[in-house]
């Protein structure tokens, strides 16, 4: 019998906890789990030609991707981070706004607003490369986040705004790789590469990424809870 998305998530959270491969913040459940070796995974991404060629990189705001966010600023690239729960859209941090040596602080969720600025949808630059956090990943690129659909929505928003398709990479602990048949919805975002503490590999994913927001799946409640969706609708369809 096929397991549900949530059953797979809980298996991974439990495995990370039992094998002591998770890192602060705890508990690992109901979040993108931080993991031992996150810096190594970040270094594998940093070595990618696609990363090196990118000028603007969008990264999720979670703890395991902090080493990469810091590195993006050190490498002189522009960082775009969604606000938690997409309440206020996106925060942009340009490397020239960050004094040398303060990159880690500027890339942390608690301080990013004092270095960067929230930008309206109309001012989002073209994104060259996208990094997402994950709870579980199938080697073929199917992905499970924590279950609230933010990465899928963020990619959809950027496509709605006219951003060309962008390569998507995730960094995880190798124990977050699963062979389970992850159920998939049409709006789910697949990943092109997976970086772990052990290395980087391409998924050769056969799954198409969202071309935009599937508005029929957006509830009134979500429109109110994520004002950015309401702004996007008004920008494009009113």
PDB file of C-alpha atoms in Angstrom:
ATOM      1  CA  UNK A   1       0.000   0.000   0.000  1.00  0.00           C
ATOM      2  CA  UNK A   2       1.320   3.429  -0.966  1.00  0.00           C
ATOM      3  CA  UNK A   3       2.317   5.552   1.984  1.00  0.00           C
ATOM      4  CA  UNK A   4       0.962   9.070   2.294  1.00  0.00           C
ATOM      5  CA  UNK A   5       3.200  12.111   2.004  1.00  0.00           C
ATOM      6  CA  UNK A   6       2.847  12.671   5.725  1.00  0.00           C
ATOM      7  CA  UNK A   7       3.787   9.102   6.651  1.00  0.00           C
ATOM      8  CA  UNK A   8       6.966   9.427   4.584  1.00  0.00           C
ATOM      9  CA  UNK A   9       7.808  12.770   6.219  1.00  0.00           C
ATOM     10  CA  UNK A  10       7.449  11.333   9.727  1.00  0.00           C
ATOM     11  CA  UNK A  11       9.632   8.332   8.846  1.00  0.00           C
ATOM     12  CA  UNK A  12      12.417  10.680   7.739  1.00  0.00           C
ATOM     13  CA  UNK A  13      12.092  13.002  10.747  1.00  0.00           C
ATOM     14  CA  UNK A  14      12.201   9.959  13.050  1.00  0.00           C
ATOM     15  CA  UNK A  15      15.192   8.432  11.246  1.00  0.00           C
ATOM     16  CA  UNK A  16      17.196  11.680  11.443  1.00  0.00           C
ATOM     17  CA  UNK A  17      16.358  11.963  15.140  1.00  0.00           C
ATOM     18  CA  UNK A  18      17.137   8.316  16.018  1.00  0.00           C
ATOM     19  CA  UNK A  19      20.405   8.259  14.051  1.00  0.00           C
ATOM     20  CA  UNK A  20      21.387  11.625  15.581  1.00  0.00           C
ATOM     21  CA  UNK A  21      22.010  13.188  12.172  1.00  0.00           C
ATOM     22  CA  UNK A  22      19.844  16.211  12.924  1.00  0.00           C
ATOM     23  CA  UNK A  23      21.065  19.514  14.330  1.00  0.00           C
ATOM     24  CA  UNK A  24      19.563  22.462  16.183  1.00  0.00           C
ATOM     25  CA  UNK A  25      16.786  23.605  16.024  1.00  0.00           C
ATOM     26  CA  UNK A  26      14.941  20.702  17.652  1.00  0.00           C
ATOM     27  CA  UNK A  27      12.546  18.971  17.459  1.00  0.00           C
ATOM     28  CA  UNK A  28      13.101  18.173  13.770  1.00  0.00           C
ATOM     29  CA  UNK A  29       9.429  17.407  13.080  1.00  0.00           C
ATOM     30  CA  UNK A  30       7.226  19.885  11.193  1.00  0.00           C
ATOM     31  CA  UNK A  31      10.223  21.784   9.854  1.00  0.00           C
ATOM     32  CA  UNK A  32      12.864  21.538   7.131  1.00  0.00           C
ATOM     33  CA  UNK A  33      15.309  19.644   9.341  1.00  0.00           C
ATOM     34  CA  UNK A  34      18.797  20.946   9.933  1.00  0.00           C
ATOM     35  CA  UNK A  35      21.403  18.208   9.529  1.00  0.00           C
ATOM     36  CA  UNK A  36      25.030  17.320  10.224  1.00  0.00           C
ATOM     37  CA  UNK A  37      27.098  17.974   7.111  1.00  0.00           C
ATOM     38  CA  UNK A  38      25.004  20.910   5.837  1.00  0.00           C
ATOM     39  CA  UNK A  39      28.248  22.834   5.141  1.00  0.00           C
ATOM     40  CA  UNK A  40      29.597  19.975   2.998  1.00  0.00           C
ATOM     41  CA  UNK A  41      26.361  19.844   0.996  1.00  0.00           C
ATOM     42  CA  UNK A  42      26.576  23.630   0.507  1.00  0.00           C
ATOM     43  CA  UNK A  43      30.160  23.309  -0.769  1.00  0.00           C
ATOM     44  CA  UNK A  44      29.061  20.760  -3.393  1.00  0.00           C
ATOM     45  CA  UNK A  45      26.424  23.222  -4.631  1.00  0.00           C
ATOM     46  CA  UNK A  46      28.948  26.058  -4.657  1.00  0.00           C
ATOM     47  CA  UNK A  47      31.153  24.026  -7.031  1.00  0.00           C
ATOM     48  CA  UNK A  48      28.357  23.634  -9.617  1.00  0.00           C
ATOM     49  CA  UNK A  49      28.898  25.549 -12.897  1.00  0.00           C
ATOM     50  CA  UNK A  50      25.227  26.601 -12.697  1.00  0.00           C
ATOM     51  CA  UNK A  51      25.850  28.154  -9.288  1.00  0.00           C
ATOM     52  CA  UNK A  52      29.018  29.858 -10.397  1.00  0.00           C
ATOM     53  CA  UNK A  53      27.326  31.380 -13.453  1.00  0.00           C
ATOM     54  CA  UNK A  54      24.303  32.608 -11.468  1.00  0.00           C
ATOM     55  CA  UNK A  55      24.041  36.264 -10.475  1.00  0.00           C
ATOM     56  CA  UNK A  56      20.792  36.052  -8.469  1.00  0.00           C
ATOM     57  CA  UNK A  57      19.974  33.000  -6.332  1.00  0.00           C
ATOM     58  CA  UNK A  58      16.771  32.290  -4.448  1.00  0.00           C
ATOM     59  CA  UNK A  59      17.184  30.195  -1.284  1.00  0.00           C
ATOM     60  CA  UNK A  60      14.692  29.052   1.345  1.00  0.00           C
ATOM     61  CA  UNK A  61      15.039  30.652   4.811  1.00  0.00           C
ATOM     62  CA  UNK A  62      15.612  27.428   6.810  1.00  0.00           C
ATOM     63  CA  UNK A  63      18.599  26.544   9.035  1.00  0.00           C
ATOM     64  CA  UNK A  64      20.269  23.832   6.888  1.00  0.00           C
ATOM     65  CA  UNK A  65      20.633  26.267   3.966  1.00  0.00           C
ATOM     66  CA  UNK A  66      22.271  29.022   6.070  1.00  0.00           C
ATOM     67  CA  UNK A  67      25.838  27.988   5.046  1.00  0.00           C
ATOM     68  CA  UNK A  68      24.889  28.390   1.384  1.00  0.00           C
ATOM     69  CA  UNK A  69      23.099  31.719   1.897  1.00  0.00           C
ATOM     70  CA  UNK A  70      26.230  33.028   3.620  1.00  0.00           C
ATOM     71  CA  UNK A  71      28.421  31.761   0.767  1.00  0.00           C
ATOM     72  CA  UNK A  72      26.234  33.411  -1.872  1.00  0.00           C
ATOM     73  CA  UNK A  73      26.937  36.807  -0.278  1.00  0.00           C
ATOM     74  CA  UNK A  74      30.668  36.054   0.108  1.00  0.00           C
ATOM     75  CA  UNK A  75      30.736  35.111  -3.596  1.00  0.00           C
ATOM     76  CA  UNK A  76      29.295  38.509  -4.550  1.00  0.00           C
ATOM     77  CA  UNK A  77      25.907  37.253  -5.690  1.00  0.00           C
ATOM     78  CA  UNK A  78      22.453  38.670  -4.930  1.00  0.00           C
ATOM     79  CA  UNK A  79      20.415  36.600  -2.466  1.00  0.00           C
ATOM     80  CA  UNK A  80      16.629  36.379  -2.574  1.00  0.00           C
ATOM     81  CA  UNK A  81      14.872  34.760   0.393  1.00  0.00           C
ATOM     82  CA  UNK A  82      11.125  34.314   0.836  1.00  0.00           C
ATOM     83  CA  UNK A  83       9.725  35.723   4.070  1.00  0.00           C
ATOM     84  CA  UNK A  84       8.475  33.031   6.488  1.00  0.00           C
ATOM     85  CA  UNK A  85       5.105  31.650   5.357  1.00  0.00           C
ATOM     86  CA  UNK A  86       5.334  34.071   2.403  1.00  0.00           C
ATOM     87  CA  UNK A  87       3.668  36.702   4.580  1.00  0.00           C
ATOM     88  CA  UNK A  88       5.511  39.592   2.949  1.00  0.00           C
ATOM     89  CA  UNK A  89       6.829  38.154  -0.291  1.00  0.00           C
ATOM     90  CA  UNK A  90      10.607  38.196  -0.750  1.00  0.00           C
ATOM     91  CA  UNK A  91      13.660  39.829   0.849  1.00  0.00           C
ATOM     92  CA  UNK A  92      16.574  40.780  -1.379  1.00  0.00           C
ATOM     93  CA  UNK A  93      20.134  41.146  -0.074  1.00  0.00           C
ATOM     94  CA  UNK A  94      22.781  42.550  -2.393  1.00  0.00           C
ATOM     95  CA  UNK A  95      26.379  41.671  -1.500  1.00  0.00           C
ATOM     96  CA  UNK A  96      27.408  45.336  -1.469  1.00  0.00           C
ATOM     97  CA  UNK A  97      24.911  45.950   1.353  1.00  0.00           C
ATOM     98  CA  UNK A  98      26.784  43.548   3.657  1.00  0.00           C
ATOM     99  CA  UNK A  99      30.029  44.613   5.392  1.00  0.00           C
ATOM    100  CA  UNK A 100      32.826  42.078   4.954  1.00  0.00           C
ATOM    101  CA  UNK A 101      32.733  39.457   7.693  1.00  0.00           C
ATOM    102  CA  UNK A 102      29.018  39.902   8.400  1.00  0.00           C
ATOM    103  CA  UNK A 103      27.740  37.558   5.678  1.00  0.00           C
ATOM    104  CA  UNK A 104      26.569  34.820   8.039  1.00  0.00           C
ATOM    105  CA  UNK A 105      24.655  37.282  10.163  1.00  0.00           C
ATOM    106  CA  UNK A 106      23.116  38.907   7.070  1.00  0.00           C
ATOM    107  CA  UNK A 107      22.025  35.496   5.776  1.00  0.00           C
ATOM    108  CA  UNK A 108      20.367  34.454   9.056  1.00  0.00           C
ATOM    109  CA  UNK A 109      16.615  34.728   9.363  1.00  0.00           C
ATOM    110  CA  UNK A 110      16.836  36.761  12.565  1.00  0.00           C
ATOM    111  CA  UNK A 111      18.989  39.510  11.007  1.00  0.00           C
ATOM    112  CA  UNK A 112      18.337  39.416   7.268  1.00  0.00           C
ATOM    113  CA  UNK A 113      15.880  42.318   7.366  1.00  0.00           C
ATOM    114  CA  UNK A 114      18.494  44.680   8.772  1.00  0.00           C
ATOM    115  CA  UNK A 115      20.764  44.009   5.771  1.00  0.00           C
ATOM    116  CA  UNK A 116      18.247  43.389   2.991  1.00  0.00           C
ATOM    117  CA  UNK A 117      14.873  44.791   2.037  1.00  0.00           C
ATOM    118  CA  UNK A 118      11.443  43.415   1.259  1.00  0.00           C
ATOM    119  CA  UNK A 119      10.735  44.030  -2.388  1.00  0.00           C
ATOM    120  CA  UNK A 120       7.438  44.236  -4.244  1.00  0.00           C
ATOM    121  CA  UNK A 121       6.694  41.567  -6.845  1.00  0.00           C
ATOM    122  CA  UNK A 122       7.304  44.064  -9.628  1.00  0.00           C
ATOM    123  CA  UNK A 123      10.918  44.557  -8.486  1.00  0.00           C
ATOM    124  CA  UNK A 124      11.990  40.907  -8.218  1.00  0.00           C
ATOM    125  CA  UNK A 125      15.066  40.442 -10.416  1.00  0.00           C
ATOM    126  CA  UNK A 126      15.387  37.493 -12.783  1.00  0.00           C
ATOM    127  CA  UNK A 127      16.410  34.437 -10.739  1.00  0.00           C
ATOM    128  CA  UNK A 128      19.134  32.236 -12.244  1.00  0.00           C
ATOM    129  CA  UNK A 129      19.246  29.407  -9.703  1.00  0.00           C
ATOM    130  CA  UNK A 130      16.907  28.144  -6.978  1.00  0.00           C
ATOM    131  CA  UNK A 131      17.730  26.236  -3.798  1.00  0.00           C
ATOM    132  CA  UNK A 132      14.985  24.522  -1.799  1.00  0.00           C
ATOM    133  CA  UNK A 133      14.931  22.760   1.535  1.00  0.00           C
ATOM    134  CA  UNK A 134      13.369  19.321   1.781  1.00  0.00           C
ATOM    135  CA  UNK A 135      12.154  16.751   4.281  1.00  0.00           C
ATOM    136  CA  UNK A 136      12.322  13.767   1.915  1.00  0.00           C
ATOM    137  CA  UNK A 137      13.607  13.333  -1.651  1.00  0.00           C
ATOM    138  CA  UNK A 138      13.300  10.477  -4.125  1.00  0.00           C
ATOM    139  CA  UNK A 139      16.380  10.034  -6.355  1.00  0.00           C
ATOM    140  CA  UNK A 140      14.156  10.829  -9.377  1.00  0.00           C
ATOM    141  CA  UNK A 141      13.576  14.376  -8.096  1.00  0.00           C
ATOM    142  CA  UNK A 142      10.220  13.981  -6.354  1.00  0.00           C
ATOM    143  CA  UNK A 143      10.295  16.124  -3.245  1.00  0.00           C
ATOM    144  CA  UNK A 144       8.478  16.510   0.047  1.00  0.00           C
ATOM    145  CA  UNK A 145       8.765  19.730   2.004  1.00  0.00           C
ATOM    146  CA  UNK A 146       7.173  20.164   5.405  1.00  0.00           C
ATOM    147  CA  UNK A 147       3.714  20.032   3.847  1.00  0.00           C
ATOM    148  CA  UNK A 148       2.658  23.634   3.407  1.00  0.00           C
ATOM    149  CA  UNK A 149       3.543  24.038  -0.269  1.00  0.00           C
ATOM    150  CA  UNK A 150       5.769  27.102  -0.021  1.00  0.00           C
ATOM    151  CA  UNK A 151       8.560  26.001  -2.390  1.00  0.00           C
ATOM    152  CA  UNK A 152       5.977  24.955  -5.010  1.00  0.00           C
ATOM    153  CA  UNK A 153       4.226  28.309  -4.663  1.00  0.00           C
ATOM    154  CA  UNK A 154       7.464  30.307  -4.744  1.00  0.00           C
ATOM    155  CA  UNK A 155       8.536  28.657  -7.993  1.00  0.00           C
ATOM    156  CA  UNK A 156       5.038  29.178  -9.409  1.00  0.00           C
ATOM    157  CA  UNK A 157       5.050  32.870  -8.414  1.00  0.00           C
ATOM    158  CA  UNK A 158       8.398  33.457 -10.135  1.00  0.00           C
ATOM    159  CA  UNK A 159       7.159  31.723 -13.305  1.00  0.00           C
ATOM    160  CA  UNK A 160       3.949  33.803 -13.243  1.00  0.00           C
ATOM    161  CA  UNK A 161       6.141  36.906 -13.112  1.00  0.00           C
ATOM    162  CA  UNK A 162       7.851  35.821 -16.326  1.00  0.00           C
ATOM    163  CA  UNK A 163      11.004  34.256 -14.880  1.00  0.00           C
ATOM    164  CA  UNK A 164      12.316  31.569 -17.239  1.00  0.00           C
ATOM    165  CA  UNK A 165      12.506  28.022 -15.848  1.00  0.00           C
ATOM    166  CA  UNK A 166      15.404  27.833 -13.412  1.00  0.00           C
ATOM    167  CA  UNK A 167      17.516  24.916 -12.212  1.00  0.00           C
ATOM    168  CA  UNK A 168      16.418  23.670  -8.788  1.00  0.00           C
ATOM    169  CA  UNK A 169      18.758  22.030  -6.285  1.00  0.00           C
ATOM    170  CA  UNK A 170      18.118  20.799  -2.748  1.00  0.00           C
ATOM    171  CA  UNK A 171      20.540  20.075   0.085  1.00  0.00           C
ATOM    172  CA  UNK A 172      19.698  17.216   2.442  1.00  0.00           C
ATOM    173  CA  UNK A 173      21.310  14.576   4.644  1.00  0.00           C
ATOM    174  CA  UNK A 174      21.787  11.312   2.737  1.00  0.00           C
ATOM    175  CA  UNK A 175      19.330   9.606   5.116  1.00  0.00           C
ATOM    176  CA  UNK A 176      16.578  11.898   3.759  1.00  0.00           C
ATOM    177  CA  UNK A 177      16.784  10.081   0.418  1.00  0.00           C
ATOM    178  CA  UNK A 178      13.867   7.675   0.163  1.00  0.00           C
ATOM    179  CA  UNK A 179      12.854   4.905  -2.202  1.00  0.00           C
ATOM    180  CA  UNK A 180       9.189   5.252  -1.231  1.00  0.00           C
ATOM    181  CA  UNK A 181       6.753   6.025  -4.035  1.00  0.00           C
ATOM    182  CA  UNK A 182       6.198   9.674  -3.155  1.00  0.00           C
ATOM    183  CA  UNK A 183       2.658  10.627  -4.242  1.00  0.00           C
ATOM    184  CA  UNK A 184       2.787  13.577  -6.623  1.00  0.00           C
ATOM    185  CA  UNK A 185       0.402  16.440  -7.440  1.00  0.00           C
ATOM    186  CA  UNK A 186       0.589  18.504 -10.615  1.00  0.00           C
ATOM    187  CA  UNK A 187       1.697  21.597  -8.677  1.00  0.00           C
ATOM    188  CA  UNK A 188       4.575  19.817  -6.859  1.00  0.00           C
ATOM    189  CA  UNK A 189       8.071  21.102  -7.552  1.00  0.00           C
ATOM    190  CA  UNK A 190      10.646  18.491  -8.556  1.00  0.00           C
ATOM    191  CA  UNK A 191      14.401  19.021  -8.150  1.00  0.00           C
ATOM    192  CA  UNK A 192      17.179  18.717 -10.745  1.00  0.00           C
ATOM    193  CA  UNK A 193      20.051  18.060  -8.334  1.00  0.00           C
ATOM    194  CA  UNK A 194      20.459  16.683  -4.840  1.00  0.00           C
ATOM    195  CA  UNK A 195      23.410  17.679  -2.647  1.00  0.00           C
ATOM    196  CA  UNK A 196      24.134  15.643   0.473  1.00  0.00           C
ATOM    197  CA  UNK A 197      27.065  15.553   2.891  1.00  0.00           C
ATOM    198  CA  UNK A 198      28.483  12.829   0.606  1.00  0.00           C
ATOM    199  CA  UNK A 199      28.213  14.446  -2.813  1.00  0.00           C
ATOM    200  CA  UNK A 200      26.020  15.879  -5.566  1.00  0.00           C
ATOM    201  CA  UNK A 201      24.022  14.056  -8.214  1.00  0.00           C
ATOM    202  CA  UNK A 202      21.581  14.868 -10.972  1.00  0.00           C
ATOM    203  CA  UNK A 203      18.064  13.433 -10.700  1.00  0.00           C
ATOM    204  CA  UNK A 204      17.362  13.490 -14.469  1.00  0.00           C
ATOM    205  CA  UNK A 205      13.843  14.145 -13.255  1.00  0.00           C
ATOM    206  CA  UNK A 206      11.062  13.258 -15.700  1.00  0.00           C
ATOM    207  CA  UNK A 207       8.580  15.494 -13.849  1.00  0.00           C
ATOM    208  CA  UNK A 208       7.571  18.868 -15.228  1.00  0.00           C
ATOM    209  CA  UNK A 209       7.814  21.848 -12.940  1.00  0.00           C
ATOM    210  CA  UNK A 210       4.901  24.233 -12.396  1.00  0.00           C
ATOM    211  CA  UNK A 211       4.518  26.945 -15.069  1.00  0.00           C
ATOM    212  CA  UNK A 212       2.724  29.188 -12.607  1.00  0.00           C
ATOM    213  CA  UNK A 213       0.172  29.040  -9.805  1.00  0.00           C
ATOM    214  CA  UNK A 214      -2.668  26.565 -10.202  1.00  0.00           C
ATOM    215  CA  UNK A 215      -5.239  29.051  -8.986  1.00  0.00           C
ATOM    216  CA  UNK A 216      -7.986  26.439  -8.726  1.00  0.00           C
ATOM    217  CA  UNK A 217      -6.011  24.938  -5.820  1.00  0.00           C
ATOM    218  CA  UNK A 218      -5.660  28.252  -3.955  1.00  0.00           C
ATOM    219  CA  UNK A 219      -8.246  28.738  -1.203  1.00  0.00           C
ATOM    220  CA  UNK A 220      -9.655  32.056   0.043  1.00  0.00           C
ATOM    221  CA  UNK A 221      -7.913  31.345   3.339  1.00  0.00           C
ATOM    222  CA  UNK A 222      -4.550  30.996   1.571  1.00  0.00           C
ATOM    223  CA  UNK A 223      -5.167  34.210  -0.366  1.00  0.00           C
ATOM    224  CA  UNK A 224      -5.643  35.999   2.958  1.00  0.00           C
ATOM    225  CA  UNK A 225      -2.757  34.196   4.673  1.00  0.00           C
ATOM    226  CA  UNK A 226      -0.285  34.780   1.819  1.00  0.00           C
ATOM    227  CA  UNK A 227      -0.917  38.361   0.714  1.00  0.00           C
ATOM    228  CA  UNK A 228       1.712  37.864  -1.994  1.00  0.00           C
ATOM    229  CA  UNK A 229      -0.718  35.539  -3.816  1.00  0.00           C
ATOM    230  CA  UNK A 230      -3.417  38.186  -3.686  1.00  0.00           C
ATOM    231  CA  UNK A 231      -0.975  40.796  -5.029  1.00  0.00           C
ATOM    232  CA  UNK A 232       0.057  38.458  -7.840  1.00  0.00           C
ATOM    233  CA  UNK A 233      -3.568  37.804  -8.805  1.00  0.00           C
ATOM    234  CA  UNK A 234      -4.336  41.516  -8.836  1.00  0.00           C
ATOM    235  CA  UNK A 235      -1.148  42.296 -10.758  1.00  0.00           C
ATOM    236  CA  UNK A 236      -1.877  39.762 -13.482  1.00  0.00           C
ATOM    237  CA  UNK A 237      -5.588  39.145 -13.697  1.00  0.00           C
ATOM    238  CA  UNK A 238      -7.433  42.282 -12.620  1.00  0.00           C
TER     239      UNK A 238
END
